[in-house]
PDB file of C-alpha atoms in Angstrom:
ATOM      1  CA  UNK X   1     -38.464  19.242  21.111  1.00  0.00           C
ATOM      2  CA  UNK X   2     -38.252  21.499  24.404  1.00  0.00           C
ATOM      3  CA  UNK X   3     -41.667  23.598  25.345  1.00  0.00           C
ATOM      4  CA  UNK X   4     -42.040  26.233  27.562  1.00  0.00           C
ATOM      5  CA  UNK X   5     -45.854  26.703  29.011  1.00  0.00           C
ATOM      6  CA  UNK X   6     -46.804  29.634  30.608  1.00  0.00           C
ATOM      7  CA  UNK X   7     -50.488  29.968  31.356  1.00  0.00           C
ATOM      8  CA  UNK X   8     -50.588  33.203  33.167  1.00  0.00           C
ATOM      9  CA  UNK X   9     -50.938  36.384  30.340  1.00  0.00           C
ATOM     10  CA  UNK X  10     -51.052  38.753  33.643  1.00  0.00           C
ATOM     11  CA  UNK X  11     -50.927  38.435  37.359  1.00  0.00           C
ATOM     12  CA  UNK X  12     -52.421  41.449  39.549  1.00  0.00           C
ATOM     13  CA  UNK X  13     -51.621  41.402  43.049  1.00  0.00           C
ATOM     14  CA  UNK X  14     -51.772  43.265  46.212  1.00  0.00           C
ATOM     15  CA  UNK X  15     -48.409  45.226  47.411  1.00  0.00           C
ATOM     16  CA  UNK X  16     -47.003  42.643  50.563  1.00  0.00           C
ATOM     17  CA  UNK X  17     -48.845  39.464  49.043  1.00  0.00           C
ATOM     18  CA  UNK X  18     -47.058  36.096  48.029  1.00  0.00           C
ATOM     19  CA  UNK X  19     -47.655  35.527  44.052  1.00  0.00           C
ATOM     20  CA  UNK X  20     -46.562  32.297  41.993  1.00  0.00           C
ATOM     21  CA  UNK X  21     -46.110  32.491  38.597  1.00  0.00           C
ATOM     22  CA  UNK X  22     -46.707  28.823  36.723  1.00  0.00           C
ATOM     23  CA  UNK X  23     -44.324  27.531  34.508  1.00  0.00           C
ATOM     24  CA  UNK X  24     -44.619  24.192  33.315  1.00  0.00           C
ATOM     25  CA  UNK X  25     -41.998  22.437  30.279  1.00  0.00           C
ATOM     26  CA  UNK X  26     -42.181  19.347  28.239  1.00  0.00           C
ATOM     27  CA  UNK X  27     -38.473  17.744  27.607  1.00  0.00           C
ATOM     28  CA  UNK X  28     -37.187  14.147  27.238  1.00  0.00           C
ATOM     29  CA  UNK X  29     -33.494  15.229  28.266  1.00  0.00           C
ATOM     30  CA  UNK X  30     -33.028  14.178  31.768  1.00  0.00           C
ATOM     31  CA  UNK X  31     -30.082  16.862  32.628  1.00  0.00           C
ATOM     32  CA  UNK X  32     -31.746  20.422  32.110  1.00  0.00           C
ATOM     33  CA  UNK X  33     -31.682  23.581  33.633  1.00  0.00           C
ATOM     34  CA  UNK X  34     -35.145  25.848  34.287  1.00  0.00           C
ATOM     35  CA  UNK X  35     -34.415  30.001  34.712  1.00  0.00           C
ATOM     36  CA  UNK X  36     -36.410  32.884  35.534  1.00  0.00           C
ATOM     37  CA  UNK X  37     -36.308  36.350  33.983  1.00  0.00           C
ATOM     38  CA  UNK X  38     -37.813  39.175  34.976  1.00  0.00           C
ATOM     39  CA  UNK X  39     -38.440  42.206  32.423  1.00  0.00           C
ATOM     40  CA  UNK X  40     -38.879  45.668  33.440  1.00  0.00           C
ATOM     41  CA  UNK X  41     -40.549  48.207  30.628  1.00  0.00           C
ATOM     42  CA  UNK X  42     -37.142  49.418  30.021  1.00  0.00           C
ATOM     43  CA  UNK X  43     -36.762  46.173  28.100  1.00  0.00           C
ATOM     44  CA  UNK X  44     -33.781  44.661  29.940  1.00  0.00           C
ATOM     45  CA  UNK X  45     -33.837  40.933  31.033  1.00  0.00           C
ATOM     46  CA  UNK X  46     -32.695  40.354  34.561  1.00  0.00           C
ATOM     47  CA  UNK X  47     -31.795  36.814  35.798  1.00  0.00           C
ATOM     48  CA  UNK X  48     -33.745  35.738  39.133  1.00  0.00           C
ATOM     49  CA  UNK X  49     -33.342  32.175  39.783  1.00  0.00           C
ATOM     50  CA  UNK X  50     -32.104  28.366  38.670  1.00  0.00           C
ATOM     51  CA  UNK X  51     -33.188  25.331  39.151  1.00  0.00           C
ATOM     52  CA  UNK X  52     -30.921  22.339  37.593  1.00  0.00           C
ATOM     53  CA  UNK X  53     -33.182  19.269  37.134  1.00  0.00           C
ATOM     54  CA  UNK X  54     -31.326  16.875  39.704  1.00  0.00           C
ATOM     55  CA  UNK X  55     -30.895  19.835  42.411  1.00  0.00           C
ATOM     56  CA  UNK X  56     -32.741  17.847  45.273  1.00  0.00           C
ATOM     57  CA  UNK X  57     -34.129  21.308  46.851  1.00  0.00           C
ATOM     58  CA  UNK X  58     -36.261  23.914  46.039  1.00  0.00           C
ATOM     59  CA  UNK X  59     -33.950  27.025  44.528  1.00  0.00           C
ATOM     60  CA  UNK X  60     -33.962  30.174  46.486  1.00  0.00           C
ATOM     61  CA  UNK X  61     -32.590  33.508  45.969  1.00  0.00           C
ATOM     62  CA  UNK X  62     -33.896  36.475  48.452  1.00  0.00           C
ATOM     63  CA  UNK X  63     -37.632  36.697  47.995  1.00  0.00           C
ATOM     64  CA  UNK X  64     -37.716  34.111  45.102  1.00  0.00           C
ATOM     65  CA  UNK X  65     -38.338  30.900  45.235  1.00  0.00           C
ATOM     66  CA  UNK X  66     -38.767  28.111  43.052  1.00  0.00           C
ATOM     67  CA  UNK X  67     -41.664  25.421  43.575  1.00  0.00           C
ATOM     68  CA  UNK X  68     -40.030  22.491  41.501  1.00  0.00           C
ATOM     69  CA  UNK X  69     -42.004  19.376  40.953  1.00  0.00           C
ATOM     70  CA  UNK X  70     -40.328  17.301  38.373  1.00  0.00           C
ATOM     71  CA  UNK X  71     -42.334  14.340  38.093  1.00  0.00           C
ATOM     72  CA  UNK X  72     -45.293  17.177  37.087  1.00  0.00           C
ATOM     73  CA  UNK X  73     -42.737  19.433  35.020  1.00  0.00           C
ATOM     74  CA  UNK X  74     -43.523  22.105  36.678  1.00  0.00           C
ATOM     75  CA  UNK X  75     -41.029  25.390  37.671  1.00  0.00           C
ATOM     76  CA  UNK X  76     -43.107  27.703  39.385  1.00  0.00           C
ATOM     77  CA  UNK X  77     -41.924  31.034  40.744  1.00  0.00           C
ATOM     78  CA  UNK X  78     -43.057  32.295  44.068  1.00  0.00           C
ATOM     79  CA  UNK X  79     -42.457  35.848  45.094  1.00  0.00           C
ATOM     80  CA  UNK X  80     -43.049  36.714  48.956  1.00  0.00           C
ATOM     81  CA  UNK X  81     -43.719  39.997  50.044  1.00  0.00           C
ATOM     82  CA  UNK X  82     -44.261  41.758  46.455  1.00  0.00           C
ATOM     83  CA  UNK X  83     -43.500  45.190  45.895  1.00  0.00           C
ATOM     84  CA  UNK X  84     -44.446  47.781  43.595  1.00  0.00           C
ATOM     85  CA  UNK X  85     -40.541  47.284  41.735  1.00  0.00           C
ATOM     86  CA  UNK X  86     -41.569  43.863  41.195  1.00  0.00           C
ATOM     87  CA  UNK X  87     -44.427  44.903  38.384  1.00  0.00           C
ATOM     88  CA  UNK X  88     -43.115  43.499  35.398  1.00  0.00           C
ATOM     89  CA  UNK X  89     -42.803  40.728  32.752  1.00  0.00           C
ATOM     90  CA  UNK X  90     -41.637  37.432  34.210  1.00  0.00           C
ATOM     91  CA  UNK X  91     -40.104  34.834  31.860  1.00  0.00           C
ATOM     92  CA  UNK X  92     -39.459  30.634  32.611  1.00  0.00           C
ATOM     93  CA  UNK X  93     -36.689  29.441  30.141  1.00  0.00           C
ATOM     94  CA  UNK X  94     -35.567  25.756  29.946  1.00  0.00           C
ATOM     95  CA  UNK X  95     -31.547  24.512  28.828  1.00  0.00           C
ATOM     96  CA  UNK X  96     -30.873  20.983  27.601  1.00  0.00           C
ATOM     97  CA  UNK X  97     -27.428  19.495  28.266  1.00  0.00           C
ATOM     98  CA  UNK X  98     -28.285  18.024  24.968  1.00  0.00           C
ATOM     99  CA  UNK X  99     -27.863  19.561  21.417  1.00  0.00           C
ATOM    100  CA  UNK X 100     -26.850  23.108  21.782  1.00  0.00           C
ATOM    101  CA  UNK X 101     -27.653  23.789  25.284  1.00  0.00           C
ATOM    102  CA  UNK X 102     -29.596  27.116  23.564  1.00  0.00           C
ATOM    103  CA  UNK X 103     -32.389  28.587  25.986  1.00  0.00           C
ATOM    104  CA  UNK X 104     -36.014  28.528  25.170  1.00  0.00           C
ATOM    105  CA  UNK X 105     -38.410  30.771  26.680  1.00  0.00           C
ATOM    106  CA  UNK X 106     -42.065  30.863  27.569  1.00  0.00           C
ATOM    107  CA  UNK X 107     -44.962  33.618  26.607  1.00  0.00           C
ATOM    108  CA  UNK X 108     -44.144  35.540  29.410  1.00  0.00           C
ATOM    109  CA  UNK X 109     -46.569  36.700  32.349  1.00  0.00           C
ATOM    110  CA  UNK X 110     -47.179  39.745  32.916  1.00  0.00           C
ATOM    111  CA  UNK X 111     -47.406  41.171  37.111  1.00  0.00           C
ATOM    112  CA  UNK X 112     -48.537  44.143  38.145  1.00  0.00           C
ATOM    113  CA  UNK X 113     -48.494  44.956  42.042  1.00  0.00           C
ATOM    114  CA  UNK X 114     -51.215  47.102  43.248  1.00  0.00           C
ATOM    115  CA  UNK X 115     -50.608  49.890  46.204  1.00  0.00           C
TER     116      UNK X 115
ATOM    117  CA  UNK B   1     -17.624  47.062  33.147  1.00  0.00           C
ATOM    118  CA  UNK B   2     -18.316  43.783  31.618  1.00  0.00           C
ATOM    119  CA  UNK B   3     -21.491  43.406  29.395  1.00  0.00           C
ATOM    120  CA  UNK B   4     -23.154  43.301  26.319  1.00  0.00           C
ATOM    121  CA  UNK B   5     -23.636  46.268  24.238  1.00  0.00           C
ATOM    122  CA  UNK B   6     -26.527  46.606  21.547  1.00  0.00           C
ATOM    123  CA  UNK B   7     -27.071  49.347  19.090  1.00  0.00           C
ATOM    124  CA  UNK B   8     -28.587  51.342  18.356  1.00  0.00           C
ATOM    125  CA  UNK B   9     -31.575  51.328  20.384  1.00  0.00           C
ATOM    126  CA  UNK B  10     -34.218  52.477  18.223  1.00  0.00           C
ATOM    127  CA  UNK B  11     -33.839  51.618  14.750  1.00  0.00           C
ATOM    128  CA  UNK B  12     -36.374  52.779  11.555  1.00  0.00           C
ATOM    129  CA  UNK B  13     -36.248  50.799   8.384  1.00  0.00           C
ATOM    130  CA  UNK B  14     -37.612  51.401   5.268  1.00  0.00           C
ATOM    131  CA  UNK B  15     -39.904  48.995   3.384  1.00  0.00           C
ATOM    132  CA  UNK B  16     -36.929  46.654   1.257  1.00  0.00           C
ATOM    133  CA  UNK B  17     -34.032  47.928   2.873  1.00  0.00           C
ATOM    134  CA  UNK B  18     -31.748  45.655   5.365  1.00  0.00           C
ATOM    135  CA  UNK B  19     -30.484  46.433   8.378  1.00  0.00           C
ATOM    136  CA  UNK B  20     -27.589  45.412  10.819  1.00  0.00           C
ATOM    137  CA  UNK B  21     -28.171  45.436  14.813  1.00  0.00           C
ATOM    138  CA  UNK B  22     -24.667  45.532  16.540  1.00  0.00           C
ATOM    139  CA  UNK B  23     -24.141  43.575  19.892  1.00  0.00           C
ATOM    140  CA  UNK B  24     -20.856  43.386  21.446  1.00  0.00           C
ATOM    141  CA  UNK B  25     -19.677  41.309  24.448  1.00  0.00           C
ATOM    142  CA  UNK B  26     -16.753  41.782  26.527  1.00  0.00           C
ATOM    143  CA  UNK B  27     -17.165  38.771  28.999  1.00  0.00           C
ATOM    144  CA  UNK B  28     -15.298  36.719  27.176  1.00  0.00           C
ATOM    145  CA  UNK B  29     -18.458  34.265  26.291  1.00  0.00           C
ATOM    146  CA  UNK B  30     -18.720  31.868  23.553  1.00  0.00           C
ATOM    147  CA  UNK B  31     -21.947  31.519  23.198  1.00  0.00           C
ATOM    148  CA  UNK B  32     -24.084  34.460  21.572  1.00  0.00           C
ATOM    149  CA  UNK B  33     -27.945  34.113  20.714  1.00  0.00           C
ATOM    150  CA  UNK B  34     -30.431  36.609  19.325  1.00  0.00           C
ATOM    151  CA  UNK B  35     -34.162  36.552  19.919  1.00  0.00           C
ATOM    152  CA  UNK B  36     -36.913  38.634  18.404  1.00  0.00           C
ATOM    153  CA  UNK B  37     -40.364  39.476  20.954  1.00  0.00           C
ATOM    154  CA  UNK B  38     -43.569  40.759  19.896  1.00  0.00           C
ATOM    155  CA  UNK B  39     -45.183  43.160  22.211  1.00  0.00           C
ATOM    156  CA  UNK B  40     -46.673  40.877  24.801  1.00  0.00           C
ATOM    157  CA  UNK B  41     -45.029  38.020  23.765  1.00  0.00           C
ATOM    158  CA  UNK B  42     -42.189  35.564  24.705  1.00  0.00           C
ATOM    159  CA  UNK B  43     -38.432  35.199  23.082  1.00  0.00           C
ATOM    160  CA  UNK B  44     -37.995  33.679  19.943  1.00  0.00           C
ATOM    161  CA  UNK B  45     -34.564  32.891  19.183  1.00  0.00           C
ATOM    162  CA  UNK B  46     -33.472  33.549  15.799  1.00  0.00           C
ATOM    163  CA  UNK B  47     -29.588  32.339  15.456  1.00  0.00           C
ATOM    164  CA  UNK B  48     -27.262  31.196  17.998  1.00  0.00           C
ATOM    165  CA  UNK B  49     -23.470  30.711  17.593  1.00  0.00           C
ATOM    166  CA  UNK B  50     -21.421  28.446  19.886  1.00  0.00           C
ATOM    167  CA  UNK B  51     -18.423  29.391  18.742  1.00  0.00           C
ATOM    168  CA  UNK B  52     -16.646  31.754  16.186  1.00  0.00           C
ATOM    169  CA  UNK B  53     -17.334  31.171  12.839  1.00  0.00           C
ATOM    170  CA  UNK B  54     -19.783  28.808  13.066  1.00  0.00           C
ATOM    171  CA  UNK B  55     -23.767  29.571  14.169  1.00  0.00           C
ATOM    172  CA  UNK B  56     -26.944  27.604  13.849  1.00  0.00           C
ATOM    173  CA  UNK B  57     -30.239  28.543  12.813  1.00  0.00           C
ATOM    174  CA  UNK B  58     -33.092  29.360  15.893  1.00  0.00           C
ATOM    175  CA  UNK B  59     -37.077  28.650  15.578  1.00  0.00           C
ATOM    176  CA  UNK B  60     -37.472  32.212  12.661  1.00  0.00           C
ATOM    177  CA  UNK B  61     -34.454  32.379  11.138  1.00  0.00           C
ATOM    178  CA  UNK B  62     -35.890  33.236   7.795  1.00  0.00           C
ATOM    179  CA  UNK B  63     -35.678  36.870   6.179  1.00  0.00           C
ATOM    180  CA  UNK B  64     -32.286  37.321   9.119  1.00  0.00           C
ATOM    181  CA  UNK B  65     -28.548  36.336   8.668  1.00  0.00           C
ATOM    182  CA  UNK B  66     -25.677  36.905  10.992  1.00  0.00           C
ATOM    183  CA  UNK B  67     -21.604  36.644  11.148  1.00  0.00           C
ATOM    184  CA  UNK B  68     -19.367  35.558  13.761  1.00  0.00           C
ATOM    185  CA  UNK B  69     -16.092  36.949  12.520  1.00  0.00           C
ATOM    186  CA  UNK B  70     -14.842  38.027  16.388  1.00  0.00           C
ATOM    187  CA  UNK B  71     -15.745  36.084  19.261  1.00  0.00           C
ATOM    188  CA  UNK B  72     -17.105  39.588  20.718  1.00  0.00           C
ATOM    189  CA  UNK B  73     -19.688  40.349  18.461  1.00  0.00           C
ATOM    190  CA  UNK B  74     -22.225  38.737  16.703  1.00  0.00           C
ATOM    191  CA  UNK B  75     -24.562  41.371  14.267  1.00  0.00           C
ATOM    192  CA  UNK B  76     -27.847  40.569  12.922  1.00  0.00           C
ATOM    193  CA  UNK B  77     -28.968  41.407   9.772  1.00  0.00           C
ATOM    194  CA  UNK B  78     -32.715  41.758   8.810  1.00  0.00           C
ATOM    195  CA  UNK B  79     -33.077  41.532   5.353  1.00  0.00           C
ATOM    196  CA  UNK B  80     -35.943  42.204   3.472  1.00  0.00           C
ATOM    197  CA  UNK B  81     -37.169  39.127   2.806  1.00  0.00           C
ATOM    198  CA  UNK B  82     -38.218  39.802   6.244  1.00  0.00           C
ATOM    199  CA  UNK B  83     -41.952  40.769   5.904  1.00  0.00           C
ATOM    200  CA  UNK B  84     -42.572  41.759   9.273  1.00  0.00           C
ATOM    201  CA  UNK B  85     -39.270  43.022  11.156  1.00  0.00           C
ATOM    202  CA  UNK B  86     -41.009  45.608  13.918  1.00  0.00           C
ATOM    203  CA  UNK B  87     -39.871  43.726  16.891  1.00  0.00           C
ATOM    204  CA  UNK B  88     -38.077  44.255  19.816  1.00  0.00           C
ATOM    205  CA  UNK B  89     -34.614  42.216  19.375  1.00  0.00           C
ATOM    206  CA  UNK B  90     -32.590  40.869  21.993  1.00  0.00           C
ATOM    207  CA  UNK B  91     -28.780  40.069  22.258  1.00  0.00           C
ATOM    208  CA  UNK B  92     -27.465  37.407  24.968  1.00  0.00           C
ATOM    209  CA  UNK B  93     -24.480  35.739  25.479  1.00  0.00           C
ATOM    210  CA  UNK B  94     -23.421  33.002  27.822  1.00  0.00           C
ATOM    211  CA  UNK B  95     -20.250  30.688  28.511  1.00  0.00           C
ATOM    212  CA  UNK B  96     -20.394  27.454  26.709  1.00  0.00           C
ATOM    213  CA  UNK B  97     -19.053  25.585  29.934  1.00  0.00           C
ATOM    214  CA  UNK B  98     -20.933  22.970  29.527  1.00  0.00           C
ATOM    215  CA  UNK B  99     -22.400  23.814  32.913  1.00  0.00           C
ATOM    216  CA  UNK B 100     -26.729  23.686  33.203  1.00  0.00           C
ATOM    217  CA  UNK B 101     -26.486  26.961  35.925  1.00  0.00           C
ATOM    218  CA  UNK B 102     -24.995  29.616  33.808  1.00  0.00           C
ATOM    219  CA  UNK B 103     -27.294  31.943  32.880  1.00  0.00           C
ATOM    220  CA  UNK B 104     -27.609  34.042  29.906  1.00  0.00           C
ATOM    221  CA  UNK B 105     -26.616  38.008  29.839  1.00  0.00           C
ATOM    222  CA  UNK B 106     -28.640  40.152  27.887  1.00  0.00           C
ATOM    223  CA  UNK B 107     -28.076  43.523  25.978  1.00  0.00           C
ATOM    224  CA  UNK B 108     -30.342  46.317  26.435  1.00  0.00           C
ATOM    225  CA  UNK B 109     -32.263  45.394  23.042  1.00  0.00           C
ATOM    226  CA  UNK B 110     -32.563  47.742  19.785  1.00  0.00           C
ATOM    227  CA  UNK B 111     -36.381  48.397  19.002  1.00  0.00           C
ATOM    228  CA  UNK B 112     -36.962  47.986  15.401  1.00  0.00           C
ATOM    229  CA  UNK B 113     -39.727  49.540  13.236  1.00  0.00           C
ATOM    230  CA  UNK B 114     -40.373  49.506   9.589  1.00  0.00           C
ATOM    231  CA  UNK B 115     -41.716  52.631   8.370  1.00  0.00           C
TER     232      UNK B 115
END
C-alpha cells in the first residue's frame, strides 16, 4: 500500500524567503510518479511540479523545485523567493505504474507568507 | 475551453436524503476520480473509473455510488447511508496513457453540507 507523509500542518514564512515543504512516501513499486499541488482558498487544485522516480535530476519548474532523494523517499518542495500569492495549501501526491495508476495524496501543509 | 466542470458549488442536504454532484470533462480523459477533504485535511479518494462503464472503489467508498454511462462525466451520489457527508468534494480527471508525468485536472469542487 502507497503512503503519503506530510509532517508540516503549517509553514509561516517571510515574503522573499526560500521555504521547503517535506514530503516523504512509502511504496514498493519501483516506477512511480511524485506531484505537487498547490490549493488556494478558492478551493481549486493547481499542478506545480513532477518528479518520475528514475528522472536522474532534481525537477524544476520557475520558482519550484523538487529536492528528490529516493533512497530516503523523500519529495520535498522548495519555493525560492516566496510571495504573498504563494499562501496556500500545498499537497505531495504519489502514482504507481502498478494497479490503477490512481493518485494518493498527503495531509496537506498549510503556508502562509508574511509581508 | 477545455476542463472539468462541477456543480453545483454549494450544495445543502437534508438529513436522509441523497444527492448527485455533476462533473463533466471535455478533455477527452479516461480516467475520472473523486475525492472528499475535510477542512484542513488531505484528499481522500472515493471512486475512480478508468474507463466507461467500469469504476473501482477508493479508500471511503461507503454511503457514495457513482455511474460512468459517458466517458465525459462521472456523478457522485451521496447516499444516506452516508453519516457524515459535509465535505468539500473534488472532481479530477486524467489520461490513462499509461504515462507516470500526466497530471491530474481538477474541477472547481461542490461544497457539501447537511443541514
Amino acid at each position: 500500500a502507497q503512503k503519503i507523509t506530510q509532517t508540516q500542518p503549517g509553514m509561516f514564512v517571510q515574503e522573499k524567503e526560500a521555504v521547503t515543504l517535506d514530503c516523504t512516501y512509502d511504496t514498493s513499486d519501483p516506477s512511480y510518479g511524485l506531484f505537487w499541488y498547490k490549493q488556494p482558498s478558492s478551493g481549486e487544485m493547481i499542478f506545480l511540479i513532477y518528479q518520475g522516480s528514475y528522472d536522474q535530476q532534481n525537477a524544476t519548474e520557475g520558482r519550484y523545485s523538487l529536492n528528490f532523494q529516493k533512497a530516503r523517499k523523500s519529495a520535498n518542495l522548495v519555493i525560492s523567493a516566496s510571495q504573498l500569492g504563494d499562501s496556500a495549501m500545498y499537497f505531495c501526491a504519489m502514482r504507481e505504474i502498478q494497479g490503477a495508476q490512481k493518485l494518493v495524496f498527503g495531509q496537506g501543509t498549510r503556508l502562509t507568507i508574511n509581508p | 475551453d477545455g476542463g472539468i466542470t462541477q456543480s453545483p458549488k454549494y450544495l445543502f442536504r437534508k438529513e436522509g436524503q441523497n444527492v448527485t454532484l455533476s462533473c463533466e470533462q471535455n478533455l477527452n480523459h479516461d480516467a475520472m476520480y473523486w475525492y472528499r477533504q475535510d477542512p484542513g485535511q488531505g484528499l481522500r479518494l472515493i471512486y475512480y473509473s478508468q474507463i466507461v462503464n467500469d469504476f473501482q472503489k477508493g479508500d471511503i467508498a461507503e454511503g457514495y455510488s457513482v455511474s460512468r454511462e459517458k466517458k465525459e462525466s462521472f456523478p457522485l451520489t451521496v447516499t444516506s447511508a452516508q453519516k457524515n457527508p459535509t465535505a468539500f468534494y473534488l472532481c479530477a480527471s486524467s489520461p490513462e496513457d499509461g504515462r507516470m508525468n500526466t497530471e491530474a485536472f481538477f474541477g472547481q469542487g461542490t461544497r457539501l453540507t447537511v443541514v
